[in-house]
């Protein structure tokens, strides 16, 4: 008989017990992935104290030495690559190849930021004055809170944790309650790598029981949050009231523009990939496709045909393209927007239902769904669904398509499919989004460049790449007469 594993929180280098909550497989809720200890305000206080106490020694350790710890973390994750990916598919539902891609990305993120330990430079410029040397060095911010969502349950925690640590900060992480295990695997690797006690702390539990006390914790100097606009905006108000350094990455309603001159098949493949893979649960997923009138009917027909070929099911099985929604709440959100889409636009061209049958009844599966001729001002075209529900809109020409693409309050990612170089550059300069792709899916970013949105999607410095250092470190400026 197999016993269910209980995963504990990690505070001051110790594994800490408590009451638990369940982590179930969204493809089959009979499968209990594990029990996680439910953190409390007292746990947050203990972690904050530990992180504050550990800050002095960690922040003064030479950067390359901190980097060596991060290289070790990457090696440990690499050794456990297969099992970490399988756990991710079980807890989050994405297909096993997608989970492997994500774990590989987390490993690469640790190696990338480990290298920063030896590179991290400040600023040095000539003074106007004689025999004055002036320069600015980077210093860590202090104790940082990291609050993460469920859709990239390893990569997002990794792209906050690795730069925070390499800059010399100490951290407290709160993962999403529906997928805490993948984030915990990073913390276990930090423990195994010998990162000193108190530097890394991890507390699973709800937003109200762990998230709020974390944002209120006295020693906290900064908070990095990724998640919904709703929670992000509340957190912003709370964190800015006490003048924390804040970084928020939130929702998207990302457009892909398809022009008549696009490479037709690649424009179909890119949109199917960006709209439906990972069950449409990528923050950079395409949820609106804006198609130039001249090819609209042919493109829509091809999109529907390509979508018919997608298989939905348990992501552990080979040949599955689309896994389940993360939970019942997200499934119901999808169904609600499908109903709205139906009311606003009539029958979907494909999909529109919860999947039923022996392979689906114990999970949260929905058909990939396409609505056509969607009015750009309608609810379906304006609000984030965060599921495999695509709105197709007709545009008379490029300028009209740009106007539609920019007509929403969010601005995370935006894509264009065109072979016209001049249109591509027009798009690059005019698109109101932080992440742009040309002739690629709107989703599928790497870690070496800044990541983040604009407008209501984001607040504060960007994540990833060299830009990450701007949030996790500050400058100390020195004028020296010699
Ligand atoms: P969410 O509901 O906002 O949750 C995000 C995190 O915030 C979770 O850890 C959640 O904890 C926590 N939280 C909830 N209430 C809190 C509070 N009062 N104080 C502090 N923390 C609190 O978002 P989600 O459903 O996990 O993720 C989906 C959303 O994330 C989508 O909108 C998507 O677009 C966005 N997203 C954005 C990006 C980006 O880079 N822009 C990337 C990925 C996802 P619990 O899990 O315990 O509720």
PDB file of N, CA and C in Angstrom, residues 256-264 267-268 271 289-293 295-296 299 395 401 415-418:
ATOM      1  N   UNK A 256      -2.474  38.114 -31.318  1.00  0.00           N
ATOM      2  CA  UNK A 256      -1.589  37.820 -32.453  1.00  0.00           C
ATOM      3  C   UNK A 256      -2.251  38.400 -33.698  1.00  0.00           C
ATOM      4  N   UNK A 257      -1.512  39.234 -34.393  1.00  0.00           N
ATOM      5  CA  UNK A 257      -2.012  39.807 -35.657  1.00  0.00           C
ATOM      6  C   UNK A 257      -1.529  38.909 -36.794  1.00  0.00           C
ATOM      7  N   UNK A 258      -2.452  38.527 -37.671  1.00  0.00           N
ATOM      8  CA  UNK A 258      -2.064  37.728 -38.844  1.00  0.00           C
ATOM      9  C   UNK A 258      -2.359  38.563 -40.091  1.00  0.00           C
ATOM     10  N   UNK A 259      -1.300  38.958 -40.781  1.00  0.00           N
ATOM     11  CA  UNK A 259      -1.482  39.758 -41.993  1.00  0.00           C
ATOM     12  C   UNK A 259      -1.592  38.838 -43.214  1.00  0.00           C
ATOM     13  N   UNK A 260      -2.147  39.396 -44.279  1.00  0.00           N
ATOM     14  CA  UNK A 260      -2.393  38.592 -45.489  1.00  0.00           C
ATOM     15  C   UNK A 260      -1.097  38.071 -46.090  1.00  0.00           C
ATOM     16  N   UNK A 261       0.026  38.771 -45.819  1.00  0.00           N
ATOM     17  CA  UNK A 261       1.298  38.335 -46.415  1.00  0.00           C
ATOM     18  C   UNK A 261       2.043  37.319 -45.547  1.00  0.00           C
ATOM     19  N   UNK A 262       1.432  36.876 -44.457  1.00  0.00           N
ATOM     20  CA  UNK A 262       2.125  35.950 -43.536  1.00  0.00           C
ATOM     21  C   UNK A 262       2.399  34.614 -44.209  1.00  0.00           C
ATOM     22  N   UNK A 263       3.412  33.908 -43.726  1.00  0.00           N
ATOM     23  CA  UNK A 263       3.592  32.511 -44.100  1.00  0.00           C
ATOM     24  C   UNK A 263       2.392  31.783 -43.480  1.00  0.00           C
ATOM     25  N   UNK A 264       1.469  31.367 -44.341  1.00  0.00           N
ATOM     26  CA  UNK A 264       0.129  30.971 -43.880  1.00  0.00           C
ATOM     27  C   UNK A 264       0.188  29.822 -42.857  1.00  0.00           C
ATOM     28  N   UNK A 267       1.683  30.713 -39.585  1.00  0.00           N
ATOM     29  CA  UNK A 267       0.783  31.575 -38.801  1.00  0.00           C
ATOM     30  C   UNK A 267      -0.314  30.740 -38.129  1.00  0.00           C
ATOM     31  N   UNK A 268      -0.749  29.677 -38.784  1.00  0.00           N
ATOM     32  CA  UNK A 268      -1.742  28.781 -38.161  1.00  0.00           C
ATOM     33  C   UNK A 268      -1.086  28.030 -37.002  1.00  0.00           C
ATOM     34  N   UNK A 271      -0.320  30.155 -33.865  1.00  0.00           N
ATOM     35  CA  UNK A 271      -1.481  30.551 -33.057  1.00  0.00           C
ATOM     36  C   UNK A 271      -2.049  29.340 -32.305  1.00  0.00           C
ATOM     37  N   UNK A 289      -6.877  36.514 -31.790  1.00  0.00           N
ATOM     38  CA  UNK A 289      -6.156  36.538 -33.054  1.00  0.00           C
ATOM     39  C   UNK A 289      -6.888  37.502 -33.984  1.00  0.00           C
ATOM     40  N   UNK A 290      -6.116  38.428 -34.523  1.00  0.00           N
ATOM     41  CA  UNK A 290      -6.695  39.519 -35.314  1.00  0.00           C
ATOM     42  C   UNK A 290      -6.210  39.311 -36.749  1.00  0.00           C
ATOM     43  N   UNK A 291      -7.148  38.991 -37.633  1.00  0.00           N
ATOM     44  CA  UNK A 291      -6.764  38.500 -38.963  1.00  0.00           C
ATOM     45  C   UNK A 291      -7.181  39.504 -40.034  1.00  0.00           C
ATOM     46  N   UNK A 292      -6.257  39.767 -40.960  1.00  0.00           N
ATOM     47  CA  UNK A 292      -6.551  40.716 -42.032  1.00  0.00           C
ATOM     48  C   UNK A 292      -7.652  40.130 -42.930  1.00  0.00           C
ATOM     49  N   UNK A 293      -8.569  40.997 -43.265  1.00  0.00           N
ATOM     50  CA  UNK A 293      -9.777  40.624 -44.006  1.00  0.00           C
ATOM     51  C   UNK A 293      -9.501  39.731 -45.226  1.00  0.00           C
ATOM     52  N   UNK A 295      -7.542  37.408 -45.904  1.00  0.00           N
ATOM     53  CA  UNK A 295      -7.352  35.947 -45.721  1.00  0.00           C
ATOM     54  C   UNK A 295      -8.225  35.397 -44.601  1.00  0.00           C
ATOM     55  N   UNK A 296      -9.123  36.217 -44.073  1.00  0.00           N
ATOM     56  CA  UNK A 296      -9.836  35.851 -42.848  1.00  0.00           C
ATOM     57  C   UNK A 296     -10.534  34.481 -42.939  1.00  0.00           C
ATOM     58  N   UNK A 299      -8.148  31.568 -43.319  1.00  0.00           N
ATOM     59  CA  UNK A 299      -7.345  31.387 -42.100  1.00  0.00           C
ATOM     60  C   UNK A 299      -8.185  30.763 -40.989  1.00  0.00           C
ATOM     61  N   UNK A 395      -9.883  42.256 -39.146  1.00  0.00           N
ATOM     62  CA  UNK A 395      -9.374  43.629 -39.258  1.00  0.00           C
ATOM     63  C   UNK A 395      -9.273  43.992 -40.736  1.00  0.00           C
ATOM     64  N   UNK A 401      -5.749  46.506 -37.425  1.00  0.00           N
ATOM     65  CA  UNK A 401      -5.317  45.400 -36.555  1.00  0.00           C
ATOM     66  C   UNK A 401      -4.534  45.937 -35.355  1.00  0.00           C
ATOM     67  N   UNK A 415       1.967  39.605 -30.677  1.00  0.00           N
ATOM     68  CA  UNK A 415       2.687  38.918 -31.745  1.00  0.00           C
ATOM     69  C   UNK A 415       2.161  39.360 -33.108  1.00  0.00           C
ATOM     70  N   UNK A 416       3.033  39.287 -34.118  1.00  0.00           N
ATOM     71  CA  UNK A 416       2.579  39.523 -35.491  1.00  0.00           C
ATOM     72  C   UNK A 416       3.130  38.426 -36.391  1.00  0.00           C
ATOM     73  N   UNK A 417       2.324  38.042 -37.364  1.00  0.00           N
ATOM     74  CA  UNK A 417       2.743  37.077 -38.374  1.00  0.00           C
ATOM     75  C   UNK A 417       2.716  37.831 -39.702  1.00  0.00           C
ATOM     76  N   UNK A 418       3.893  38.070 -40.247  1.00  0.00           N
ATOM     77  CA  UNK A 418       3.999  38.826 -41.505  1.00  0.00           C
ATOM     78  C   UNK A 418       5.351  38.553 -42.152  1.00  0.00           C
TER      79      UNK A 418
END
